[in-house]
Short mmCIF file of C-alpha atoms in Angstrom, two decimals:
data_model
loop_
_atom_site.label_atom_id
_atom_site.label_comp_id
_atom_site.label_asym_id
_atom_site.label_seq_id
_atom_site.Cartn_x
_atom_site.Cartn_y
_atom_site.Cartn_z
CA MET A 2 5.83 -200.70 96.69
CA THR A 3 3.06 -198.70 95.35
CA ARG A 4 1.84 -199.26 91.63
CA LEU A 5 4.97 -198.43 89.26
CA LEU A 6 3.15 -196.02 87.29
CA GLY A 7 1.38 -194.45 90.31
CA ALA A 8 -0.13 -191.33 89.05
CA LEU A 9 -2.03 -193.02 86.31
CA HIS A 10 -4.31 -194.51 89.09
CA ASN A 11 -4.85 -191.49 91.12
CA ASP A 12 -8.43 -190.82 90.73
CA ALA A 13 -7.90 -187.51 92.34
CA ASP A 14 -6.02 -186.28 89.08
CA LEU A 15 -5.53 -187.58 85.83
CA THR A 16 -5.73 -184.38 84.20
CA GLY A 17 -2.00 -183.80 84.01
CA ALA A 18 -0.99 -184.53 80.22
CA VAL A 19 1.90 -185.88 78.37
CA ARG A 20 2.44 -184.40 75.03
CA ASP A 21 5.09 -184.18 71.96
CA PRO A 22 5.16 -181.55 69.43
CA GLU A 23 2.13 -182.75 67.65
CA THR A 24 -0.04 -184.39 70.29
CA THR A 25 -1.67 -183.92 73.77
CA LEU A 26 -2.89 -186.86 75.66
CA PRO A 27 -4.24 -185.92 79.41
CA ARG A 28 -3.55 -189.11 81.59
CA HIS A 29 -7.11 -190.37 81.73
CA GLU A 30 -6.70 -190.94 77.84
CA LEU A 31 -3.37 -192.07 78.15
CA LEU A 32 -4.57 -194.78 80.81
CA GLU A 33 -7.66 -195.82 78.47
CA ARG A 34 -5.45 -196.54 75.46
CA ALA A 35 -2.70 -197.95 77.25
CA SER A 36 -5.22 -200.46 78.74
CA GLY A 37 -6.87 -201.30 75.63
CA LEU A 38 -3.48 -201.90 74.31
CA ALA A 39 -2.51 -204.16 77.23
CA ALA A 40 -5.58 -206.14 76.96
CA GLU A 41 -4.21 -207.17 73.52
CA ILE A 42 -0.66 -207.93 74.49
CA ALA A 43 -0.84 -209.50 78.04
CA GLY A 44 0.41 -212.89 78.32
CA ARG A 45 3.12 -212.16 75.78
CA ARG A 46 6.83 -212.98 76.80
CA MET A 47 8.32 -209.89 75.68
CA VAL A 48 7.42 -206.76 73.14
CA ALA A 49 9.31 -204.16 71.43
CA VAL A 50 8.54 -200.78 70.06
CA ARG A 51 10.25 -198.52 67.60
CA ALA A 52 11.27 -196.05 70.32
CA THR A 53 10.31 -192.46 68.34
CA PRO A 54 9.92 -189.57 70.53
CA THR A 55 6.54 -189.34 70.34
CA VAL A 56 3.38 -189.65 72.65
CA ASP A 57 2.53 -193.28 70.48
CA THR A 58 5.95 -194.90 72.02
CA ILE A 59 4.80 -193.68 75.47
CA VAL A 60 1.56 -195.39 74.91
CA VAL A 61 3.17 -198.74 73.92
CA ILE A 62 5.55 -198.63 76.94
CA THR A 63 2.82 -197.75 79.35
CA ALA A 64 0.69 -200.54 77.83
CA ALA A 65 3.31 -202.82 78.45
CA LEU A 66 4.33 -202.28 81.57
CA LEU A 67 0.73 -202.24 82.70
CA ALA A 68 0.17 -205.81 81.16
CA GLY A 69 3.64 -207.07 83.03
CA VAL A 70 5.01 -207.80 79.82
CA PRO A 71 8.96 -206.55 79.31
CA VAL A 72 9.23 -204.03 76.89
CA VAL A 73 12.50 -203.44 74.68
CA PRO A 74 12.86 -199.76 73.24
CA VAL A 75 14.35 -200.12 69.88
CA PRO A 76 16.35 -196.86 68.80
CA PRO A 77 14.32 -195.49 65.59
CA ASP A 78 17.66 -194.58 64.14
CA ALA A 79 19.21 -198.02 64.48
CA GLY A 80 20.30 -199.49 61.21
CA GLU A 81 19.36 -203.15 59.82
CA LEU A 82 22.05 -204.91 61.65
CA GLU A 83 21.28 -203.41 65.12
CA ARG A 84 17.66 -203.76 64.59
CA ALA A 85 17.63 -207.21 63.80
CA HIS A 86 20.32 -208.10 66.61
CA ILE A 87 17.69 -206.40 69.14
CA LEU A 88 14.98 -208.46 67.86
CA ASP A 89 16.61 -211.61 67.22
CA ASP A 90 18.55 -211.86 70.91
CA SER A 91 15.43 -210.54 72.78
CA GLY A 92 12.73 -212.42 71.02
CA ALA A 93 10.73 -209.49 71.60
CA GLU A 94 7.51 -208.93 68.76
CA LEU A 95 7.89 -205.56 67.59
CA ILE A 96 4.27 -203.55 67.74
CA GLU A 97 2.77 -200.33 67.45
CA ALA A 98 0.24 -197.99 69.23
CA ARG A 99 -2.86 -198.39 67.79
CA THR A 100 -6.61 -197.32 68.89
CA THR A 101 -8.66 -200.24 70.70
CA GLY A 102 -11.79 -200.48 72.38
CA THR A 103 -12.60 -198.25 75.30
CA ASN A 104 -13.48 -199.71 78.99
CA HIS A 105 -10.44 -201.97 79.36
CA ARG A 106 -10.23 -202.75 83.06
CA VAL A 107 -6.92 -201.71 84.34
CA PRO A 108 -4.86 -204.52 84.81
CA ASP A 109 -3.88 -205.82 88.20
CA GLU A 110 -0.46 -204.65 89.25
CA PRO A 111 2.50 -207.39 88.60
CA ASP A 112 4.88 -208.75 90.59
CA PRO A 113 7.30 -206.09 91.75
CA ASP A 114 10.09 -208.41 91.10
CA ALA A 115 9.14 -208.93 87.32
CA PRO A 116 11.26 -207.68 84.69
CA ALA A 117 9.95 -204.21 83.04
CA LEU A 118 12.37 -203.14 80.65
CA VAL A 119 15.15 -204.41 78.55
CA LEU A 120 17.58 -201.88 77.72
CA TYR A 121 20.27 -202.73 75.02
CA THR A 122 23.53 -201.37 75.83
CA SER A 123 27.18 -201.12 74.07
CA GLY A 124 29.99 -202.58 75.83
CA THR A 125 33.38 -202.33 74.79
CA THR A 126 33.62 -205.82 73.02
CA GLY A 127 30.91 -207.73 71.09
CA PRO A 128 27.46 -206.32 69.81
CA PRO A 129 24.88 -204.84 72.25
CA LYS A 130 23.54 -206.50 75.14
CA GLY A 131 19.94 -206.45 76.84
CA ALA A 132 20.24 -205.34 80.43
CA VAL A 133 17.05 -206.50 82.40
CA LEU A 134 15.45 -203.78 84.84
CA SER A 135 12.69 -204.66 87.21
CA ARG A 136 9.85 -203.04 88.22
CA ARG A 137 11.22 -202.55 91.90
CA ALA A 138 14.42 -201.11 90.54
CA LEU A 139 12.81 -198.41 88.64
CA ALA A 140 10.51 -197.78 91.46
CA ALA A 141 13.20 -197.28 93.81
CA ASP A 142 15.39 -195.06 91.52
CA LEU A 143 12.48 -192.92 90.85
CA ASP A 144 11.75 -192.51 94.59
CA ALA A 145 15.20 -191.66 95.39
CA LEU A 146 15.27 -189.05 92.94
CA ALA A 147 11.78 -187.67 93.59
CA GLN A 148 13.66 -186.85 97.36
CA VAL A 149 16.95 -185.78 96.42
CA TRP A 150 15.29 -183.31 93.25
CA GLN A 151 12.47 -182.46 95.41
CA TRP A 152 10.21 -183.45 92.46
CA THR A 153 6.44 -183.72 92.95
CA ALA A 154 3.05 -183.49 91.10
CA GLY A 155 3.39 -179.71 90.85
CA ASP A 156 6.49 -179.86 88.44
CA THR A 157 6.49 -179.77 84.56
CA LEU A 158 9.27 -181.65 83.05
CA VAL A 159 10.83 -180.67 79.39
CA HIS A 160 12.88 -182.66 77.51
CA GLY A 161 13.87 -183.73 73.85
CA LEU A 162 15.95 -186.76 74.72
CA PRO A 163 15.61 -190.29 72.97
CA LEU A 164 13.31 -192.88 74.67
CA PHE A 165 15.32 -195.70 74.36
CA HIS A 166 18.07 -194.86 77.21
CA VAL A 167 17.63 -194.61 80.88
CA HIS A 168 17.96 -190.59 80.69
CA GLY A 169 15.18 -189.78 78.31
CA LEU A 170 12.96 -193.31 79.31
CA VAL A 171 13.14 -194.10 83.08
CA LEU A 172 13.50 -190.35 84.38
CA GLY A 173 11.82 -188.93 81.45
CA VAL A 174 8.78 -190.65 81.07
CA LEU A 175 8.20 -193.27 83.64
CA GLY A 176 9.55 -190.27 86.54
CA PRO A 177 6.21 -188.14 85.49
CA LEU A 178 3.88 -191.34 85.14
CA ARG A 179 5.18 -192.47 88.70
CA ILE A 180 5.23 -188.89 90.11
CA GLY A 181 2.75 -187.48 88.64
CA SER A 182 4.29 -184.15 87.16
CA ARG A 183 3.29 -183.20 83.53
CA LEU A 184 5.64 -184.27 80.75
CA ALA A 185 6.25 -182.10 77.64
CA HIS A 186 8.55 -183.66 74.92
CA THR A 187 10.16 -181.58 72.59
CA GLY A 188 10.60 -184.05 69.85
CA LYS A 189 14.23 -182.59 69.39
CA PRO A 190 16.42 -180.76 71.85
CA THR A 191 17.22 -177.52 70.63
CA PRO A 192 17.83 -174.49 72.39
CA GLN A 193 14.60 -172.83 70.64
CA ALA A 194 12.55 -175.85 71.65
CA TYR A 195 13.42 -175.62 75.21
CA ALA A 196 13.23 -172.00 75.18
CA ALA A 197 9.62 -172.29 73.68
CA THR A 198 8.38 -174.73 76.37
CA PRO A 199 7.47 -173.44 80.04
CA GLY A 200 8.41 -175.96 82.43
CA THR A 201 9.78 -176.48 86.30
CA MET A 202 12.46 -178.84 85.12
CA TYR A 203 14.88 -179.53 82.32
CA PHE A 204 16.81 -182.68 81.53
CA GLY A 205 19.60 -182.49 78.97
CA VAL A 206 22.89 -183.97 78.10
CA PRO A 207 26.32 -181.69 78.01
CA THR A 208 26.04 -181.21 74.51
CA VAL A 209 22.43 -179.96 74.78
CA TRP A 210 23.49 -177.70 77.33
CA SER A 211 26.68 -176.65 75.31
CA ARG A 212 24.31 -175.60 72.34
CA ILE A 213 21.54 -173.88 74.88
CA CYS A 214 24.52 -171.88 76.27
CA ALA A 215 25.76 -170.97 72.69
CA ALA A 216 22.20 -169.35 72.33
CA PRO A 217 21.99 -166.93 75.20
CA THR A 218 18.34 -165.35 74.27
CA GLU A 219 17.22 -169.03 74.52
CA ALA A 220 19.21 -169.77 77.70
CA ARG A 221 17.66 -166.97 79.59
CA GLU A 222 14.36 -168.11 78.59
CA LEU A 223 15.07 -170.80 81.37
CA ARG A 224 15.54 -168.54 84.10
CA PRO A 225 12.05 -169.34 85.68
CA ALA A 226 12.86 -173.08 86.08
CA ARG A 227 14.01 -174.51 89.25
CA LEU A 228 16.09 -177.44 88.11
CA LEU A 229 18.04 -178.10 85.35
CA VAL A 230 19.51 -181.69 85.26
CA SER A 231 22.73 -182.75 83.26
CA GLY A 232 23.62 -186.38 83.23
CA SER A 233 24.53 -189.24 80.74
CA ALA A 234 28.14 -187.67 80.23
CA PRO A 235 30.62 -185.43 82.05
CA LEU A 236 29.52 -181.85 81.66
CA PRO A 237 32.38 -179.34 80.91
CA ALA A 238 33.17 -176.85 83.62
CA PRO A 239 33.03 -173.88 81.35
CA VAL A 240 29.53 -175.05 80.24
CA PHE A 241 28.90 -175.56 83.96
CA ASP A 242 29.41 -171.63 84.49
CA ALA A 243 27.64 -170.32 81.58
CA MET A 244 24.47 -172.02 82.90
CA ARG A 245 24.74 -170.85 86.02
CA GLU A 246 25.51 -167.02 84.63
CA LEU A 247 22.80 -167.40 81.85
CA THR A 248 19.80 -169.23 83.47
CA GLY A 249 20.68 -167.95 87.15
CA GLN A 250 21.39 -171.26 88.70
CA ALA A 251 23.84 -173.93 88.41
CA PRO A 252 22.97 -177.22 87.23
CA VAL A 253 22.18 -180.49 88.89
CA GLU A 254 24.83 -183.10 87.70
CA ARG A 255 24.02 -186.98 88.28
CA TYR A 256 25.54 -190.17 87.46
CA GLY A 257 24.33 -193.65 86.39
CA MET A 258 24.47 -196.24 84.03
CA THR A 259 22.03 -198.92 82.34
CA GLU A 260 22.81 -201.48 84.69
CA THR A 261 22.80 -199.62 87.75
CA LEU A 262 20.25 -196.54 86.81
CA ILE A 263 20.93 -193.34 88.76
CA THR A 264 23.25 -193.61 91.62
CA VAL A 265 24.80 -190.78 92.53
CA SER A 266 23.21 -186.91 92.06
CA ALA A 267 23.59 -183.21 93.53
CA ARG A 268 20.73 -181.97 95.60
CA ALA A 269 18.14 -179.70 94.62
CA ASP A 270 18.42 -177.94 97.81
CA GLY A 271 22.06 -178.30 97.80
CA GLU A 272 25.53 -177.30 96.84
CA ARG A 273 26.41 -177.84 92.76
CA ARG A 274 29.79 -178.31 92.02
CA PRO A 275 31.47 -178.13 88.41
CA GLY A 276 33.09 -181.39 87.37
CA GLN A 277 31.61 -183.39 90.44
CA VAL A 278 28.35 -185.42 90.45
CA GLY A 279 27.63 -185.29 94.35
CA LEU A 280 26.39 -188.11 96.94
CA PRO A 281 24.79 -191.62 96.72
CA ILE A 282 21.27 -190.99 96.46
CA PRO A 283 18.84 -192.93 99.30
CA GLY A 284 19.37 -196.80 98.92
CA VAL A 285 22.86 -197.16 97.35
CA GLU A 286 26.44 -197.39 98.57
CA THR A 287 29.64 -196.83 96.60
CA ARG A 288 33.16 -197.33 97.06
CA LEU A 289 36.53 -197.46 95.18
CA VAL A 290 39.15 -200.32 94.70
CA ASP A 291 42.37 -200.82 93.45
CA ASP A 292 43.68 -202.60 90.53
CA ALA A 293 43.67 -205.82 92.85
CA GLY A 294 40.03 -205.13 94.04
CA ALA A 295 40.93 -203.92 97.42
CA PRO A 296 39.34 -200.85 99.04
CA LEU A 297 40.71 -197.53 98.83
CA ASP A 298 40.08 -195.24 101.73
CA GLU A 299 41.98 -192.02 101.32
CA PRO A 300 40.24 -189.20 100.07
CA GLY A 301 40.73 -188.32 96.45
CA THR A 302 42.52 -191.33 95.31
CA ILE A 303 41.59 -192.42 91.93
CA GLY A 304 40.06 -195.71 92.04
CA HIS A 305 37.81 -197.92 89.97
CA LEU A 306 33.95 -197.22 91.04
CA GLN A 307 31.85 -199.90 92.47
CA VAL A 308 27.97 -199.77 93.69
CA ARG A 309 25.51 -201.90 95.13
CA GLY A 310 21.93 -201.14 96.00
CA ALA A 311 17.93 -201.28 95.15
CA THR A 312 18.38 -199.83 91.97
CA LEU A 313 20.67 -202.49 90.07
CA PHE A 314 19.65 -204.69 87.14
CA ASP A 315 18.70 -208.26 87.28
CA GLY A 316 21.72 -208.99 84.80
CA TYR A 317 21.69 -209.14 81.22
CA LEU A 318 19.39 -211.35 79.12
CA ARG A 319 19.97 -215.40 79.83
CA GLN A 320 22.86 -214.28 82.64
CA ALA A 321 22.72 -214.65 86.20
CA ARG A 322 21.83 -211.61 88.61
CA PRO A 323 24.90 -210.24 89.77
CA GLU A 324 25.46 -210.19 93.31
CA GLY A 325 27.36 -208.11 95.80
CA TRP A 326 29.20 -204.96 94.54
CA PHE A 327 28.46 -204.24 90.58
CA VAL A 328 31.77 -202.91 88.85
CA THR A 329 30.59 -200.02 86.86
CA GLY A 330 33.74 -199.83 84.68
CA ASP A 331 34.68 -196.34 85.70
CA VAL A 332 37.34 -194.71 87.73
CA ALA A 333 36.43 -192.01 90.03
CA THR A 334 37.39 -190.22 92.99
CA ILE A 335 35.62 -189.93 96.32
CA GLY A 336 36.13 -186.82 98.76
CA ALA A 337 36.54 -186.49 102.25
CA ASP A 338 33.05 -185.17 102.21
CA GLY A 339 31.94 -188.12 99.91
CA TRP A 340 31.30 -186.05 96.98
CA HIS A 341 32.13 -187.83 93.76
CA ARG A 342 34.08 -186.94 90.82
CA ILE A 343 33.87 -189.46 87.88
CA VAL A 344 36.95 -189.68 85.67
CA GLY A 345 35.65 -191.66 83.15
CA ARG A 346 35.80 -195.43 81.96
CA ALA A 347 38.61 -197.17 83.13
CA SER A 348 39.23 -198.45 79.39
CA THR A 349 39.85 -195.22 78.11
CA ASP A 350 39.73 -192.35 80.72
CA LEU A 351 42.24 -193.50 83.22
CA ILE A 352 45.79 -193.16 81.44
CA LYS A 353 48.62 -194.81 83.03
CA THR A 354 52.08 -192.84 81.63
CA GLY A 355 55.21 -192.85 82.71
CA GLY A 356 54.17 -193.95 86.02
CA TYR A 357 51.50 -191.57 86.84
CA ARG A 358 47.78 -192.52 86.68
CA VAL A 359 46.40 -189.57 85.12
CA GLY A 360 42.02 -188.61 84.57
CA ALA A 361 41.16 -187.61 80.96
CA GLY A 362 38.58 -185.42 82.48
CA GLU A 363 41.18 -183.25 84.24
CA VAL A 364 43.37 -182.82 81.06
CA GLU A 365 40.19 -181.87 78.88
CA ASP A 366 38.64 -179.36 81.41
CA ALA A 367 42.09 -177.49 81.22
CA LEU A 368 42.13 -177.57 77.60
CA LEU A 369 38.22 -176.38 77.37
CA LEU A 370 39.30 -173.19 79.25
CA HIS A 371 41.15 -172.29 76.48
CA PRO A 372 39.04 -169.70 74.63
CA ALA A 373 39.77 -170.99 71.05
CA VAL A 374 38.47 -174.58 72.16
CA ARG A 375 35.03 -175.72 71.60
CA GLU A 376 35.51 -179.41 72.11
CA ALA A 377 38.10 -181.87 73.55
CA ALA A 378 38.46 -185.54 74.26
CA VAL A 379 41.76 -187.05 75.70
CA VAL A 380 43.11 -190.98 75.41
CA GLY A 381 46.04 -192.78 76.11
CA THR A 382 47.85 -193.74 73.14
CA PRO A 383 50.86 -196.44 72.97
CA HIS A 384 54.15 -194.66 73.86
CA PRO A 385 57.61 -196.53 73.73
CA ASP A 386 59.26 -195.23 76.98
CA LEU A 387 56.06 -193.70 78.88
CA GLY A 388 53.65 -196.95 77.91
CA GLU A 389 51.05 -194.72 77.18
CA GLN A 390 51.29 -190.63 76.15
CA ILE A 391 48.27 -188.15 76.51
CA THR A 392 46.90 -187.44 73.69
CA ALA A 393 44.21 -184.76 72.79
CA TYR A 394 41.96 -184.66 70.03
CA VAL A 395 40.79 -180.94 69.97
CA VAL A 396 38.15 -178.78 67.75
CA ALA A 397 39.23 -175.25 67.60
CA GLU A 398 39.60 -172.02 65.74
CA GLY A 399 42.93 -170.30 65.93
CA ALA A 400 45.07 -172.27 68.33
CA THR A 401 47.90 -174.71 67.18
CA GLU A 402 49.27 -177.74 68.86
CA ARG A 403 51.81 -176.06 70.21
CA ASP A 404 49.72 -173.31 72.13
CA LEU A 405 47.24 -176.07 73.53
CA ILE A 406 50.15 -177.85 74.87
CA ALA A 407 51.55 -175.16 76.73
CA TRP A 408 48.06 -174.25 77.66
CA VAL A 409 47.86 -177.42 79.61
CA ALA A 410 51.58 -177.34 80.80
CA ASP A 411 50.65 -173.67 82.75
CA ARG A 412 47.88 -175.22 84.57
CA LEU A 413 48.48 -178.81 85.25
CA ALA A 414 51.46 -180.93 86.69
CA ALA A 415 54.01 -181.25 83.76
CA HIS A 416 53.15 -184.97 83.46
CA LYS A 417 49.49 -184.49 82.74
CA ARG A 418 50.01 -181.87 79.48
CA PRO A 419 49.64 -183.81 76.38
CA ARG A 420 52.56 -185.03 74.20
CA ALA A 421 50.67 -184.46 71.04
CA VAL A 422 47.27 -182.50 70.16
CA ARG A 423 45.30 -183.57 67.08
CA LEU A 424 43.11 -180.86 65.52
CA LEU A 425 39.92 -181.98 64.16
CA ASP A 426 36.75 -180.51 62.70
CA ALA A 427 34.47 -182.30 65.06
CA LEU A 428 34.67 -185.24 67.81
CA PRO A 429 32.82 -188.54 66.94
CA ARG A 430 29.24 -188.65 69.03
CA ASN A 431 26.91 -191.09 69.94
CA ALA A 432 23.01 -190.40 70.17
CA MET A 433 23.32 -189.31 73.73
CA GLY A 434 26.24 -186.94 72.94
CA LYS A 435 28.91 -189.09 74.32
CA VAL A 436 32.22 -188.95 72.77
CA GLN A 437 33.41 -192.28 71.01
CA LYS A 438 36.77 -192.21 72.15
CA GLY A 439 37.36 -195.62 70.41
CA ALA A 440 36.75 -194.18 67.08
CA LEU A 441 39.41 -191.57 67.85
CA ARG A 442 42.05 -194.18 68.54
#
């Protein structure tokens, strides 16, 4: 394996820059600043950084990776309890970017199997857990995505995503530092910021793309780009179609999670399908199993998604490394051609109603086709006869509960129609734009 941050060590091109709205830092200056800080923190067990969307955060994370010290990104908006939990659980020392002396030697490359990042991720129960990601896993994922997305040093990546998740940090920062592309972080992922920042690749979550499509003038400014990537949550089909119309290209969707990194994606030079996330990337295998854990081979069958391969994490802090197939907790279908559709979380998006298994995403897509509907989330709620009933939470103007139930009934099988529709002003979402279905329940 080459150096994890290979582009930083390429003497032939250290001119590529990383920048935020306030600061532009050529790569040779980033290497200089990070090497100085690396010399100060070398030998520490673990460090943490308040992961603001700035070049300063990139300097600290780069320094820790150069020094071989695992780094924990802390959400800048974390409340006192969350921040205390992350720091106490990890035992990491919180540090900040600072100017140090010059002419520091670049440290030797650490062991590729050494831990690089500890990313805290929330499960269905208990406080967030620290997922340990090795240097080897990060490199394997970025190299595979470089192949799948035809990502090269000639690209300029633009995004405004948080720097404490896989999407914004691993793909959005470490990707350019490994591959050599330029990085422009917009601070916030607004339509105006994206439109004002020229690039060849843009990363966003569905909420970002939905807002961009609601601003057609700004959306059309992205037409010169060669790749628009959406992830971290399912992209509604109407947004997919609007992106294709306004920007001149369909988005590339991909699937992954903190524990596995990105494992499935559409290809830069291949087909893009609304509601589907493509094929496994090089080095990754996937399969579906039934409730008892037996493999499912029938194309189109809904099952529990499992993955294995080079991109998997090393386990949670103080827990053993997972062996064999990793249970994602998501349910999916795989077509005869290998294309994956993520139905959603097994705990919230697979609804068992009257003996049927219904994917919440299919019902949500049908609701979003209604011209009055802006947002929709579907869950299963207890029902004395059906076990679970399909309940929809919808943001809409000018549509009634009866209208929306009839709309779905006209487009899907009868057992897939909502039994209840709750009209809301907004859906609860987290920092990555994912709907918090637990709060709805």
